[in-house]
Coordinates of N, CA and C in Angstrom, one line a residue:
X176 N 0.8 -1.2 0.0 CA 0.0 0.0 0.0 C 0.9 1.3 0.0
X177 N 2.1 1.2 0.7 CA 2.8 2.1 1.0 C 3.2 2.4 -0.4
X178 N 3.9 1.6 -1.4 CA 4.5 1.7 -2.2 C 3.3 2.6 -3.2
X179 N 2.3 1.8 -3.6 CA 1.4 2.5 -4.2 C 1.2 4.1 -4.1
X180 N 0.7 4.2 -2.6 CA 1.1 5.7 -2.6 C 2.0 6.7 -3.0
X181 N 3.6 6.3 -2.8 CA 4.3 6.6 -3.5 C 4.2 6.9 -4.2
X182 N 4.4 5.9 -5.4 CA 3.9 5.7 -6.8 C 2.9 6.8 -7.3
X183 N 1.7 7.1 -6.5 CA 0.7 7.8 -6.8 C 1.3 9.3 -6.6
X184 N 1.3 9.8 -5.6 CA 1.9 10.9 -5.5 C 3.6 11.5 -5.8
X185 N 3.7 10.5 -6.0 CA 5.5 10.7 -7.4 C 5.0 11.0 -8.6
X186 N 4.2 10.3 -9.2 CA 3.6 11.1 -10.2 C 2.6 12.3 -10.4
X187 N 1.8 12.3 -9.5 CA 1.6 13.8 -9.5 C 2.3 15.1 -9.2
X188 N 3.4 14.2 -8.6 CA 4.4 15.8 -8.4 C 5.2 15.6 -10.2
X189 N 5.7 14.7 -10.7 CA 5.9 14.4 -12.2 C 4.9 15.2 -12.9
X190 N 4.2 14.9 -13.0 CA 3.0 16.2 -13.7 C 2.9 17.1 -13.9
X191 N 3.0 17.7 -12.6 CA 2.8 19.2 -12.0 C 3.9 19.7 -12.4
X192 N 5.5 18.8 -12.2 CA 6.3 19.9 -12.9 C 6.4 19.5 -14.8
X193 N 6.0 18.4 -15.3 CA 5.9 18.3 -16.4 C 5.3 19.7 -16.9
X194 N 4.1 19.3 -16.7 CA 3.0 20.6 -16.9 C 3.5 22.3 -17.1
X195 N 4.1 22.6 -15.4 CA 4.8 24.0 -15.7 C 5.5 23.6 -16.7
X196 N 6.9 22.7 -16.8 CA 7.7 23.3 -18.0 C 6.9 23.4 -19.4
X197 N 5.7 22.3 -19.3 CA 5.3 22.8 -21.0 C 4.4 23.9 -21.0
X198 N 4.0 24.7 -20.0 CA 3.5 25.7 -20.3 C 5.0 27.2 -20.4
X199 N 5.5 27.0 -19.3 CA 7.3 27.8 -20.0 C 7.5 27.8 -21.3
X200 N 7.4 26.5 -21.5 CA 7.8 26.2 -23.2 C 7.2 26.8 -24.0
X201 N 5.7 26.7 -23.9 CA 5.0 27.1 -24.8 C 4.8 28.7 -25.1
X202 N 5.2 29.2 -23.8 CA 4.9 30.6 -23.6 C 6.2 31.0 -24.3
X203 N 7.3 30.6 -24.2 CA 8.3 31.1 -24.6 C 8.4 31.0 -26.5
X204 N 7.7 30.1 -26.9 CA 8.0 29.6 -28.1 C 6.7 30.9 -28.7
X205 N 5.7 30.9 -28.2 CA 4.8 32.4 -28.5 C 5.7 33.3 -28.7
X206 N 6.4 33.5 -27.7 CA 6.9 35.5 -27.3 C 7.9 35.5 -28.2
X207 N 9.1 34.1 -28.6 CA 10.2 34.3 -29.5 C 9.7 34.6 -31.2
X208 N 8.4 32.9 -31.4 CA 7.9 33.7 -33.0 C 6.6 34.5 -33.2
X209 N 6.6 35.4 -31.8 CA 5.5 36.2 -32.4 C 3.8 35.8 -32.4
X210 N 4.0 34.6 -31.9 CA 2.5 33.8 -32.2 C 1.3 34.1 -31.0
X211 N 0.3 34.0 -31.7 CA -0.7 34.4 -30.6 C -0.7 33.1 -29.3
X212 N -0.8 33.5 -28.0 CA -1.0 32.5 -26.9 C -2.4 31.8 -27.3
X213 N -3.2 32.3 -28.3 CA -4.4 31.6 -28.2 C -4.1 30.0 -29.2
X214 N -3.5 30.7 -30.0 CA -3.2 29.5 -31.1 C -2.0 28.3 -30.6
X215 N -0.7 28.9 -29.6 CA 0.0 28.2 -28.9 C -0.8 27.0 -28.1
X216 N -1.7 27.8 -27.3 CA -2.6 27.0 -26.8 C -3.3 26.0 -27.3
X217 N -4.0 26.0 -28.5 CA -4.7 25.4 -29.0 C -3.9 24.5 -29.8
X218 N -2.6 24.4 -29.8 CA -1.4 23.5 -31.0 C -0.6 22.9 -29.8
X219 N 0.2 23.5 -29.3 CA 1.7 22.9 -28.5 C 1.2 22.5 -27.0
X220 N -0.1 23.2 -26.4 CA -0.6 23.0 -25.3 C -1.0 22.2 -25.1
X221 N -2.2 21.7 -26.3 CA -3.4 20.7 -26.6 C -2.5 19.8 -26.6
X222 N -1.8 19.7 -27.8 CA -1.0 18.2 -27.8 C -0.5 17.8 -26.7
X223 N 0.1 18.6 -26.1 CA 1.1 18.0 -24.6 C 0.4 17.6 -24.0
X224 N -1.1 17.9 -23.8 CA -1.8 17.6 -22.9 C -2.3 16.6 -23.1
X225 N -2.7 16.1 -24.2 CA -3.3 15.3 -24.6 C -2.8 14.0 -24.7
X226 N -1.5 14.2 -24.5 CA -0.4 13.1 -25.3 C -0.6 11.7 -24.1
X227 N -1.0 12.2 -22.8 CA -1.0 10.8 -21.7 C -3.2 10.0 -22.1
X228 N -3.7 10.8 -22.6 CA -4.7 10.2 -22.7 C -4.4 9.5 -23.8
X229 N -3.9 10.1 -25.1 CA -3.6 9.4 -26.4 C -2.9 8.0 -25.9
X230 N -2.1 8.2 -24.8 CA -1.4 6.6 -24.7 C -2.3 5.7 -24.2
X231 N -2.7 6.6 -22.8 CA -3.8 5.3 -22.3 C -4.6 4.5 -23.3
X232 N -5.3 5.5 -24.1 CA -6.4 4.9 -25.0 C -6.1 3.8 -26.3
X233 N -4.6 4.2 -26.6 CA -3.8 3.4 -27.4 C -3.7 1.9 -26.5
X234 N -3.3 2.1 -25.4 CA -2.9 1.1 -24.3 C -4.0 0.1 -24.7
X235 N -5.3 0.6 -24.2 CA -6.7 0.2 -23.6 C -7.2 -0.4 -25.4
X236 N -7.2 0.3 -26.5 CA -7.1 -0.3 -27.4 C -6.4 -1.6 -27.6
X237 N -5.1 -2.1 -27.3 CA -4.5 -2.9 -28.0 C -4.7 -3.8 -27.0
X238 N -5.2 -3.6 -26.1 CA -5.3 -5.0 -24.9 C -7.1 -5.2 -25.0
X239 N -7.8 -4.4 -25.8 CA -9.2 -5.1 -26.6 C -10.0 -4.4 -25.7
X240 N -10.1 -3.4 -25.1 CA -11.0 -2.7 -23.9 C -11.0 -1.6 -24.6
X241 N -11.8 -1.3 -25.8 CA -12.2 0.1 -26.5 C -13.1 0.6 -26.0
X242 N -13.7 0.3 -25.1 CA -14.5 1.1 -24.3 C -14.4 2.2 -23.3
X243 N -12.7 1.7 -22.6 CA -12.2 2.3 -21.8 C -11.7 3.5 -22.7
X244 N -11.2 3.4 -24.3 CA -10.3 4.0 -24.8 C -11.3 5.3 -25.1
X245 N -12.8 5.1 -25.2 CA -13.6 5.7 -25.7 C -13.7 6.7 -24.7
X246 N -14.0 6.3 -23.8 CA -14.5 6.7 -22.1 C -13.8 7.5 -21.9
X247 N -12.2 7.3 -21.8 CA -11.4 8.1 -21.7 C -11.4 9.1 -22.3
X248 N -11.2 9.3 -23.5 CA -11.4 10.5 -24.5 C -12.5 11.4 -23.8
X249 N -14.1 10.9 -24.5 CA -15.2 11.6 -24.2 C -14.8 12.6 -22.5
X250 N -14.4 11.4 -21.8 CA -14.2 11.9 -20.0 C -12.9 13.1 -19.4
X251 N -12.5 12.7 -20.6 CA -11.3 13.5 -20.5 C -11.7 15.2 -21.5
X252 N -12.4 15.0 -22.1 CA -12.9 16.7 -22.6 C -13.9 17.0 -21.6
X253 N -14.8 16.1 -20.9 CA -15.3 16.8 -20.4 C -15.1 17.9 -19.4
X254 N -13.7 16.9 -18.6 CA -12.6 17.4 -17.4 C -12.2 19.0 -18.0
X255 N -11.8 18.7 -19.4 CA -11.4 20.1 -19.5 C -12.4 20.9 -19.8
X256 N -13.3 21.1 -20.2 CA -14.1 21.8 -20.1 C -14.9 22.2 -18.9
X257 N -15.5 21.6 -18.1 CA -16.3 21.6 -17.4 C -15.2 22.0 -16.0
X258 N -14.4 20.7 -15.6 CA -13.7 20.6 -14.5 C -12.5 22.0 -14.4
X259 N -11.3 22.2 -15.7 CA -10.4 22.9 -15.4 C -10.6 24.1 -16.1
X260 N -11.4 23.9 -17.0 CA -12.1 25.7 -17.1 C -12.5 26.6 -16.6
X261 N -13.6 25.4 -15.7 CA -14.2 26.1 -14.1 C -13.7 26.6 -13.6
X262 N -12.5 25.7 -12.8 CA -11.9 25.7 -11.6 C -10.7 27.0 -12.2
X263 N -10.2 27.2 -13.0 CA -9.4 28.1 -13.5 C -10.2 29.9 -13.6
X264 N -11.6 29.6 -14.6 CA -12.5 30.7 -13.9 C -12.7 31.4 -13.1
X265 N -12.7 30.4 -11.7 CA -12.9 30.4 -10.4 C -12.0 31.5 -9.8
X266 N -10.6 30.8 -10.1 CA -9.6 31.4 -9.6 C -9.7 33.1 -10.4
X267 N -9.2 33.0 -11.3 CA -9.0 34.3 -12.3 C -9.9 34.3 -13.4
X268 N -11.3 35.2 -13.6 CA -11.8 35.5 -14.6 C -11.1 36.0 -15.7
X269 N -11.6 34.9 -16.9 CA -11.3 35.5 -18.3 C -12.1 36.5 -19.0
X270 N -11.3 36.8 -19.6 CA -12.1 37.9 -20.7 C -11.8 37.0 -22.3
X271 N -12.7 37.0 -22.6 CA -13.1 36.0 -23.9 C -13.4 37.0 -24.8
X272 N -12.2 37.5 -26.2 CA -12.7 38.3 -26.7 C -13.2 37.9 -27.7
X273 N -14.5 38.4 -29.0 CA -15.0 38.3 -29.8 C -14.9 37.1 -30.9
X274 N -13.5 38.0 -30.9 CA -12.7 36.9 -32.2 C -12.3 35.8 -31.8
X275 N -12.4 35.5 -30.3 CA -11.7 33.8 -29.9 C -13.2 33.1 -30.2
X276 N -14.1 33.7 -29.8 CA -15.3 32.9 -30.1 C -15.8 32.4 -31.6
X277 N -15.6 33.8 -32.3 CA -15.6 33.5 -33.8 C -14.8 32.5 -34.8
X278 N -13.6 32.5 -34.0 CA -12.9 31.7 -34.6 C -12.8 30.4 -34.2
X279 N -12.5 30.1 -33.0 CA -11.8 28.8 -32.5 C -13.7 28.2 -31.9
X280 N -14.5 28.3 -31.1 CA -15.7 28.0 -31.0 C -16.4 27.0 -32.2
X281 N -16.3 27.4 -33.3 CA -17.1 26.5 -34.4 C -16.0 25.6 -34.4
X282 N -14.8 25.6 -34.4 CA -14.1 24.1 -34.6 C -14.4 23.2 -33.4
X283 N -14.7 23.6 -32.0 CA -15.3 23.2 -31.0 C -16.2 22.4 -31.3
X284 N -17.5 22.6 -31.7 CA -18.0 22.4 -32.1 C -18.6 21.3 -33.1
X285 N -17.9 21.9 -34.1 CA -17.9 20.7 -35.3 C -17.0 19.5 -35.1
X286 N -15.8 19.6 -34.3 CA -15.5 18.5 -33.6 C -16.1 17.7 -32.5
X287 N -16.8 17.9 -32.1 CA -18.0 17.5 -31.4 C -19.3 16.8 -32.0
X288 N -19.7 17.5 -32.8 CA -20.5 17.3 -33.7 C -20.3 15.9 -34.9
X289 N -19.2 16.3 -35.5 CA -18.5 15.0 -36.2 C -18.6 13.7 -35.5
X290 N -17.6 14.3 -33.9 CA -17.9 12.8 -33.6 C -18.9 12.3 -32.8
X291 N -19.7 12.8 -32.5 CA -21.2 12.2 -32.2 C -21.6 11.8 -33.9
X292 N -21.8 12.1 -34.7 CA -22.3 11.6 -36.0 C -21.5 10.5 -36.2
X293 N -19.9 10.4 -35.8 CA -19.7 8.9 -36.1 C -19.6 8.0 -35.1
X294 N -20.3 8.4 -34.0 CA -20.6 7.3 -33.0 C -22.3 6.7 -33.4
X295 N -22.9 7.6 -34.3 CA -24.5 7.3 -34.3 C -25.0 5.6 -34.5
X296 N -23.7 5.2 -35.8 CA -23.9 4.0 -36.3 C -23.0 2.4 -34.8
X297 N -22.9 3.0 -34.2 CA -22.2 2.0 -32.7 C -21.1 1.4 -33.0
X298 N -20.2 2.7 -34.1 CA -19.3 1.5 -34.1 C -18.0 2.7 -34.9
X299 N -16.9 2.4 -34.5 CA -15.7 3.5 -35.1 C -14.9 2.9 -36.0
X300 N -14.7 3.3 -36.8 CA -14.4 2.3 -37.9 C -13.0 3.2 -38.3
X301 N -12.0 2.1 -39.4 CA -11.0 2.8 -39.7 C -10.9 4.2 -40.6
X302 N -12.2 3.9 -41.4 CA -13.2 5.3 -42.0 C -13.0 6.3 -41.2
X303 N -13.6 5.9 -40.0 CA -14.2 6.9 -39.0 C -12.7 7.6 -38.5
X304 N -11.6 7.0 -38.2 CA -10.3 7.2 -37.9 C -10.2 8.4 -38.8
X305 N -9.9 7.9 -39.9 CA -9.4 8.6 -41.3 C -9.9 9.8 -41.1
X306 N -11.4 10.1 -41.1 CA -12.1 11.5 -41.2 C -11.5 12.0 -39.7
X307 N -11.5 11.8 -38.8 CA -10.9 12.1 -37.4 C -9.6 12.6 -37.4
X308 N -8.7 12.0 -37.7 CA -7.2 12.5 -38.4 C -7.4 13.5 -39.6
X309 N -7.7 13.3 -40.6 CA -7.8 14.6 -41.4 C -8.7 15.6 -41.0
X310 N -9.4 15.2 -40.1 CA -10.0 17.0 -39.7 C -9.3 17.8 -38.5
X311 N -8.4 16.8 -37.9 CA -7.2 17.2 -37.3 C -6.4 18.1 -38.1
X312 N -6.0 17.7 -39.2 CA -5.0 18.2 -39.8 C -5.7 19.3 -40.4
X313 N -7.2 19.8 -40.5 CA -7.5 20.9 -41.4 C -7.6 21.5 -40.3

């Protein structure tokens, strides 16, 4: 049990400083080429963040438990949305200007929207991949 805890709380401190340095990083890679923190965020942020669910779900995939891999995903935007948007709110109110909603909000969305349309038929297919990955990329 002991060990476990460790284990548990070793890696949350792993995290936490993972985390600060890729937000350093990220901030720094904005202010050297000029780039907006919104778009940083949305590219160097997202990915890093993303990158330990991407494994799990890969994991949870290859050991035949796509449910978990699913779960995870779905449960894991929620978190960010709901859980650390909140709780970030909370702390320090944003100011959400115009153009972040005009712009970045509809891909929200239609990424959402996409993949509820291809969960309709019960089943994710390498199709369904394909369109998933390329609308990544657009």
């Amino acid at each position: 049990m002991l060990l476990a805890l460790v284990s548990l709380f070793g890696g949350l401190l792993l995290l936490v400083l993972a985390a600060d340095w890729l937000v350093d990083g990220a901030v720094g890679v904005a202010r050297r080429f000029g780039v907006s923190m919104v778009v940083v965020g949305l590219t160097v942020v997202a990915y890093g963040t993303s990158f330990p669910e991407f494994v799990v779900s890969v994991i949870a995939g290859m050991r035949g438990i796509p449910d978990f891999a699913v779960g995870n995903i779905v449960g894991s935007n929620i978190a960010n949305i709901g859980l650390i948007l909140g709780a970030t709110v909370l702390i320090l109110p944003i100011a959400v200007k115009s153009s972040t909603l005009k712009r970045e909000f509809p891909f929200l969305l239609g990424a959402t929207g996409l993949t509820w349309f291809l969960f309709l038929d019960g089943e994710l297919s390498r199709l369904d991949a394909a369109i998933l990955m390329g609308s990544l990329v657009v």
